[in-house]
CSV table of C-alpha atoms in Angstrom, one decimal:
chain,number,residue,atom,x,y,z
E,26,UNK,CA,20.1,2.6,31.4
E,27,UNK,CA,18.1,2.8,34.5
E,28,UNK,CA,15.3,5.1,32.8
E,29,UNK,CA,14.7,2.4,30.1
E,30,UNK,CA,14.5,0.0,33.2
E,31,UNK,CA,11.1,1.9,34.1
E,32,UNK,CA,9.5,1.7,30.7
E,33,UNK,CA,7.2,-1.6,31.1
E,34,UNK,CA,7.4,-4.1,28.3
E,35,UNK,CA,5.3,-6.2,26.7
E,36,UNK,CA,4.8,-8.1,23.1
E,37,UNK,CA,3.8,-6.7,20.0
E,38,UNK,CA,0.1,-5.8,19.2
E,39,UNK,CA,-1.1,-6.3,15.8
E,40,UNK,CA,-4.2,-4.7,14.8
E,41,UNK,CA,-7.0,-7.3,14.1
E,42,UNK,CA,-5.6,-10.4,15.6
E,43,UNK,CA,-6.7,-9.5,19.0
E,44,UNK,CA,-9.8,-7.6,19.2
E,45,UNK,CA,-11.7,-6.1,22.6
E,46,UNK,CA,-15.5,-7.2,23.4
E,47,UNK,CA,-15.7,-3.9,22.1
E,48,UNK,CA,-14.2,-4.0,19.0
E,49,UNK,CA,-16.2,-6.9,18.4
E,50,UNK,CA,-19.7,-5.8,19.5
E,51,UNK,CA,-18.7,-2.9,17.0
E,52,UNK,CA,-18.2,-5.6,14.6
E,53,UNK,CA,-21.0,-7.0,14.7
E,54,UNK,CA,-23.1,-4.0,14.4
E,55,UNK,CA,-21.9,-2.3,11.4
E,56,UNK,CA,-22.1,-6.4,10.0
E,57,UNK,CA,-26.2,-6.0,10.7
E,58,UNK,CA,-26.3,-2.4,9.6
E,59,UNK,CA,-24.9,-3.4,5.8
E,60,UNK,CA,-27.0,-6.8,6.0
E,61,UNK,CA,-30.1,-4.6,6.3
E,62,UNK,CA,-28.8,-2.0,3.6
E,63,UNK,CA,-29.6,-5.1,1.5
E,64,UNK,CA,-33.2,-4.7,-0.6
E,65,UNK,CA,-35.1,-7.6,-1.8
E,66,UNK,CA,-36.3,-8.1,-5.2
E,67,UNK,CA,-37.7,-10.3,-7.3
E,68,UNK,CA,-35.9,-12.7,-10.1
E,69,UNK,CA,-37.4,-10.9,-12.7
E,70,UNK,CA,-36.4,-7.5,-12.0
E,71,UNK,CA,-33.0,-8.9,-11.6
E,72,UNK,CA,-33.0,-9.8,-15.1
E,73,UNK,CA,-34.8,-6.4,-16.0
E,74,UNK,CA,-32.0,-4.3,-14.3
E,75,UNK,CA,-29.1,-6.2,-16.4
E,76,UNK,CA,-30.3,-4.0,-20.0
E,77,UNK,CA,-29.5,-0.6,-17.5
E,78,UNK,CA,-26.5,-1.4,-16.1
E,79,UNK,CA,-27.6,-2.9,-13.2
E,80,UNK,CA,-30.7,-0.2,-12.0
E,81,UNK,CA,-33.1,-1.9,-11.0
E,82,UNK,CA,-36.9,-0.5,-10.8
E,83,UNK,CA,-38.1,0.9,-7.4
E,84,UNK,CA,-41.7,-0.8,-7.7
E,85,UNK,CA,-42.6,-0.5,-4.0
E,86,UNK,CA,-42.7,2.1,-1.3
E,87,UNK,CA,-40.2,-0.1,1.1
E,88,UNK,CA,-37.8,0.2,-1.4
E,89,UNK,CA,-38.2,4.1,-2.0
E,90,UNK,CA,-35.7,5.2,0.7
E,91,UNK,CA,-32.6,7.2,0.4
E,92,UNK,CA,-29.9,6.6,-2.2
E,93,UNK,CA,-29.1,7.0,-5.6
E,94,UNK,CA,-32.1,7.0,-8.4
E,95,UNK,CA,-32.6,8.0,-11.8
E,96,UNK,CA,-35.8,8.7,-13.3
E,97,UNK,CA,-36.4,7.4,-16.7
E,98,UNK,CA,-38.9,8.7,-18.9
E,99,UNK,CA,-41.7,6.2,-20.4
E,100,UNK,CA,-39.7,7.2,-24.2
E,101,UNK,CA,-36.8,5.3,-22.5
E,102,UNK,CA,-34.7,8.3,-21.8
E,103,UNK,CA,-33.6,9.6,-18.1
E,104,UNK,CA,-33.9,13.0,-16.9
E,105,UNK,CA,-30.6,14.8,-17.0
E,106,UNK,CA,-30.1,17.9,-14.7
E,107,UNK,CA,-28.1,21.0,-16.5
E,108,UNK,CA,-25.1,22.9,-14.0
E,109,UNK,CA,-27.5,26.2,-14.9
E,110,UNK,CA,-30.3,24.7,-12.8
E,111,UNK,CA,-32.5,23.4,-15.8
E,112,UNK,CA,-34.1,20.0,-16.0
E,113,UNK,CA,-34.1,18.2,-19.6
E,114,UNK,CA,-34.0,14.8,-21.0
E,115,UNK,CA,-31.0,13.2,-21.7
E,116,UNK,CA,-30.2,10.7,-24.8
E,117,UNK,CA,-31.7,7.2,-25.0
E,118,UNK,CA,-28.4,5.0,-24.0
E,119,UNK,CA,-27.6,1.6,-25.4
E,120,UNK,CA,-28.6,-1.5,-23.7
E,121,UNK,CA,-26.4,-2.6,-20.6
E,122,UNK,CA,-25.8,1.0,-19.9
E,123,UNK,CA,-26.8,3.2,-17.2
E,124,UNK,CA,-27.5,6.6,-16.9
E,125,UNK,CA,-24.7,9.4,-16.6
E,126,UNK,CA,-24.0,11.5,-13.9
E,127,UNK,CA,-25.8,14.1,-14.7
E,128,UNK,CA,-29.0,11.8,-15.2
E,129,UNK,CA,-28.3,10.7,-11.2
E,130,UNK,CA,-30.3,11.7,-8.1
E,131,UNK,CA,-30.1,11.6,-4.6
E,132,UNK,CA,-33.4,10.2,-3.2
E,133,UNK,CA,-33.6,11.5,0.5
E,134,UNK,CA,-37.1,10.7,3.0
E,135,UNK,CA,-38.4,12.3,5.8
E,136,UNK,CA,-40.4,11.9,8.4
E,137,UNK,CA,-43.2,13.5,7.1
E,138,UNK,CA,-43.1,10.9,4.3
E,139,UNK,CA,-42.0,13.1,1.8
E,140,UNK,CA,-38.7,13.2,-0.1
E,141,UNK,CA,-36.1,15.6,-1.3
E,142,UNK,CA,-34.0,14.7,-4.8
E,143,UNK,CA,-30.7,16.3,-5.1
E,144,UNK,CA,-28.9,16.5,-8.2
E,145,UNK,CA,-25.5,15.8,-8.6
E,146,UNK,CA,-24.7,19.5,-8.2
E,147,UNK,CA,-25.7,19.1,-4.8
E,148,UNK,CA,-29.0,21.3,-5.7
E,149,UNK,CA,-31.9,20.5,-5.1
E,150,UNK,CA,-35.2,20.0,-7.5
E,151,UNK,CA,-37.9,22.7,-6.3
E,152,UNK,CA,-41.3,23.5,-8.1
E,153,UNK,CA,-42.7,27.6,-7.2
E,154,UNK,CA,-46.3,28.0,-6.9
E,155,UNK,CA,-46.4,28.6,-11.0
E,156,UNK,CA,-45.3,25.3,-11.2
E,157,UNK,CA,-42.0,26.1,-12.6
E,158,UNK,CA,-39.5,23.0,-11.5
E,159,UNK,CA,-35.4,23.6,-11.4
E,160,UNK,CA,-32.7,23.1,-9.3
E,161,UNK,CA,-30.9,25.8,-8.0
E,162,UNK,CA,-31.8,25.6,-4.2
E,163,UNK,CA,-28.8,24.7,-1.9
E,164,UNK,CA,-30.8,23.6,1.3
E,165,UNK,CA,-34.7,22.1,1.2
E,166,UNK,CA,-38.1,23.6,2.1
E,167,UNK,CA,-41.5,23.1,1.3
E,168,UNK,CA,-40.7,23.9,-2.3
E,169,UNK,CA,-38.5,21.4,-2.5
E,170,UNK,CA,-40.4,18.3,-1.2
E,171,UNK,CA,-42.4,15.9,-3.2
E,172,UNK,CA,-44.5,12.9,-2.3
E,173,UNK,CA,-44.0,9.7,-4.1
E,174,UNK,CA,-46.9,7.7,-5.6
E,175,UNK,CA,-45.9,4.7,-6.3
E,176,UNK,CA,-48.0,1.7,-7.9
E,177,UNK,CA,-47.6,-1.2,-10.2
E,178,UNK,CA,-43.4,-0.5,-10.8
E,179,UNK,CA,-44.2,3.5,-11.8
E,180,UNK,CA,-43.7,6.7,-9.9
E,181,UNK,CA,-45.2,10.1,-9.7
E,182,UNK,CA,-43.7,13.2,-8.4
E,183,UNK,CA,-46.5,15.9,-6.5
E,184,UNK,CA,-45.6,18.6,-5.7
E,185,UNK,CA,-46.3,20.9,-2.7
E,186,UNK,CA,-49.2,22.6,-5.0
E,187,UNK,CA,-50.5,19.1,-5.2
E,188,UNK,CA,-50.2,19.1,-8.5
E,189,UNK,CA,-47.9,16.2,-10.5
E,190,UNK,CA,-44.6,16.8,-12.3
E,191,UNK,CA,-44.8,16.3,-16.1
E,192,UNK,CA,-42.5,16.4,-18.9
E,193,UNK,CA,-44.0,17.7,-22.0
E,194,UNK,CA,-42.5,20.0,-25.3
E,195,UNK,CA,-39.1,19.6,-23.6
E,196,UNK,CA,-39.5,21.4,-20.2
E,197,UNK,CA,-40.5,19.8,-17.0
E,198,UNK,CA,-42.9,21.1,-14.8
E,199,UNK,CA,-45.4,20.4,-11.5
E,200,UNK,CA,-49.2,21.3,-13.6
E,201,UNK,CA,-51.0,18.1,-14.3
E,202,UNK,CA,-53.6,17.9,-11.8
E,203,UNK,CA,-53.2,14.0,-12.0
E,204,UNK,CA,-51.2,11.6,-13.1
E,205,UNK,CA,-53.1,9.9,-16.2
E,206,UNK,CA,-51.0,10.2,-18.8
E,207,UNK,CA,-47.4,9.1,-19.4
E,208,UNK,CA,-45.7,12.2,-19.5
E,209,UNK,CA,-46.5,11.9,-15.2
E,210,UNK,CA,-45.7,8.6,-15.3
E,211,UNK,CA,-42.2,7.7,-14.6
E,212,UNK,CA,-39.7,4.4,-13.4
E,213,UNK,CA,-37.5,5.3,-10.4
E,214,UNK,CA,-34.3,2.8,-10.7
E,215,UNK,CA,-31.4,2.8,-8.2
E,216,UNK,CA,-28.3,0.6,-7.9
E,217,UNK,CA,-28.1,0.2,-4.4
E,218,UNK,CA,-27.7,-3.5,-3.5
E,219,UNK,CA,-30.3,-5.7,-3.5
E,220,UNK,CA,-30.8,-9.7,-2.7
E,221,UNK,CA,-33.0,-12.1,-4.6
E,222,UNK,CA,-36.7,-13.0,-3.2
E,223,UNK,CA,-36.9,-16.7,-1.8
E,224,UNK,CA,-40.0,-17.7,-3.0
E,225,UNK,CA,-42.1,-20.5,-0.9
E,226,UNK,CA,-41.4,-24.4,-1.6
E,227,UNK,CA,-44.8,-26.1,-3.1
E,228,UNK,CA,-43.9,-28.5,0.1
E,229,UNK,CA,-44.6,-25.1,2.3
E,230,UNK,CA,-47.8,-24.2,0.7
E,231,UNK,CA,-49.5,-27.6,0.4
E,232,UNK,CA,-47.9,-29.6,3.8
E,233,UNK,CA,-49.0,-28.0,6.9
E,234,UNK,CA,-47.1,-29.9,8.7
E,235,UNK,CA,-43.7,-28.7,7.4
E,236,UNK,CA,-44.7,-25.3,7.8
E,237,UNK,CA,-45.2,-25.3,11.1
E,238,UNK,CA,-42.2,-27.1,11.8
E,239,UNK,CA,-40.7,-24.1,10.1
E,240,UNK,CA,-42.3,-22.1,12.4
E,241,UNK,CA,-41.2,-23.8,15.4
E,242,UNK,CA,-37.6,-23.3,14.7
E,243,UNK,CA,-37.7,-19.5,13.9
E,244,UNK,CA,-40.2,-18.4,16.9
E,245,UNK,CA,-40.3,-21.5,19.8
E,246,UNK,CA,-37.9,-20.3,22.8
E,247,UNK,CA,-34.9,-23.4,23.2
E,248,UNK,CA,-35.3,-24.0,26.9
E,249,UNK,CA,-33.9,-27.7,26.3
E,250,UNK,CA,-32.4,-27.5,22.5
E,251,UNK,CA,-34.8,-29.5,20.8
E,252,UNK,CA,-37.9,-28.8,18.8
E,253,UNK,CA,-41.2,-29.4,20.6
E,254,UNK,CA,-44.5,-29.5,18.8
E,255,UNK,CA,-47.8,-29.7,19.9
E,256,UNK,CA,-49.9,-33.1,19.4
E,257,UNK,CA,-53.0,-31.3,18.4
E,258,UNK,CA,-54.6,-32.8,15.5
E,259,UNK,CA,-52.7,-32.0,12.1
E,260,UNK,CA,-56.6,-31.7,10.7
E,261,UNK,CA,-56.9,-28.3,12.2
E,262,UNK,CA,-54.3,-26.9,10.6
E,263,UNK,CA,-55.6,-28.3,7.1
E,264,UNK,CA,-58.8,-26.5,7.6
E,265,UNK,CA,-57.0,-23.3,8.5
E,266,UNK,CA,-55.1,-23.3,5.4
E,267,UNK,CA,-58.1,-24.1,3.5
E,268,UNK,CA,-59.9,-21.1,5.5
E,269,UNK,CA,-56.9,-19.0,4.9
E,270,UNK,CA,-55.8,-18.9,8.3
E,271,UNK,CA,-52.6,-20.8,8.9
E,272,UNK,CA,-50.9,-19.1,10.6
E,273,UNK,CA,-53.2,-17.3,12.9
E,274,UNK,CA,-53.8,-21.0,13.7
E,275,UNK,CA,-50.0,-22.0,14.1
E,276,UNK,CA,-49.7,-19.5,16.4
E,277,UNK,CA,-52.4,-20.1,18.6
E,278,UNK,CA,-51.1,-23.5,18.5
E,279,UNK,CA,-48.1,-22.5,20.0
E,280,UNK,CA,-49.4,-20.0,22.0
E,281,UNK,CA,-51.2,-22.9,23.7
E,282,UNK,CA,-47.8,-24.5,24.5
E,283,UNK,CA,-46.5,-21.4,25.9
E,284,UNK,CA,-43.3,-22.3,23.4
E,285,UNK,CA,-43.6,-18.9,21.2
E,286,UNK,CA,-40.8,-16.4,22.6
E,287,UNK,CA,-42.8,-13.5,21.3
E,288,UNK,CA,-46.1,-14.9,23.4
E,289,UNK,CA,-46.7,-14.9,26.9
């Protein structure tokens, strides 16, 4: 008994109930991580995205980042990557559904600004100087990177011969020299998740006032925990908004009070 007399005791330790600074900064991290993750859209693309099984369209550069895309023809069909390599279209699917699996990419940006789509053969698309386009390269190169065009909810594909992928008579290729016609014009969707756009109260556009009180809360540094606002006439900032200039004006306003904890 006298070697159990040496082992120290103490209570039990469940996992969860009593977490480290640590653990928590940890926490917290990976919580801000998956809040940024989040993309914002508008209402009406939310509605859009509920006929494809919840893709919704990529209409704007910050939302072209990595993930999971399909590319859907203008005819309403995606393309659909064969296990030989080949790129075709696949069928036009029913509404509420998405593409297949096949008819999945994997979106993935540089820091060159160009991007790299993988199917999901783990192979990656790659157009040759000819302008020949399949997918049979395991790692990426300069054949294998495209730069995005992206403008009014459509995409185009060009290619490192600066020439545009097109899908025409069934095979898909990087030989338009622009992107006029809609056999280069395609809609980039992705599932990834997204968050609604707040749009601005009518009390925010038309009351000055309230706006900068808005202001105040998110920027003004809390030295004594309440809200302080200048008493410069509210007159100025009705001219500003009338010049288009609010909030270069609310700033300088606050600026002025040395209350803005991003101005010095």
């Amino acid at each position: 008994m006298s070697e159990y007399s040496k082992a120290r005791s103490k209570p039990l330790s469940f996992k969860g109930v009593h977490k480290t600074e640590k653990e928590r900064r940890a926490e917290s991290k990976r919580k801000l991580k998956k809040e940024k993750e989040v993309y914002l859209i508008s209402n009406d693309f939310i509605e859009e995205s509920k006929q494809h099984g919840g893709w919704w369209i990529v209409g704007t550069y910050e939302n072209a980042l990595s993930g999971k895309v399909c590319i859907q023809h203008d005819s309403g069909a995606y393309l659909s990557c064969l296990e030989s390599g080949e790129i075709s279209m696949g069928p036009v699917h029913d509404v509420d559904t998405g593409p297949s699996k096949e008819e999945t990419f994997t979106l993935s940006k540089t820091t060159d600004g160009t991007y790299g789509i993988k199917t999901c053969f783990d192979r990656y698309l790659a157009a040759d100087d000819q302008g020949k386009v399949c997918s049979r390269s395991e790692a990426r190169g300069y054949q294998e990177s495209f730069e995005l065009v992206v403008q009014n909810n459509k995409v185009a594909f060009q290619a490192h011969n600066k020439c545009f992928l097109t899908y025409s008579l069934g095979v898909l290729s990087a030989t338009a020299a622009t992107a006029s016609t809609e056999n280069e014009i395609f809609t980039m969707r992705t599932n990834r998740p997204y968050k609604e756009k707040k749009k601005l109260q009518d009390t925010e556009l038309s009351d000055p006032t309230f706006a900068e009180m808005n202001a105040v809360k998110k920027f003004q540094s809390f030295g004594n925990q309440r809200v302080v606002l200048t008493k410069e006439p509210v007159a100025l900032l009705e001219k500003a908004r009338k010049d288009g200039k609010l909030c270069e004006e609310m700033l300088d306003r606050r600026q002025r009070m040395k209350t803005d904890k991003y101005c010095r």
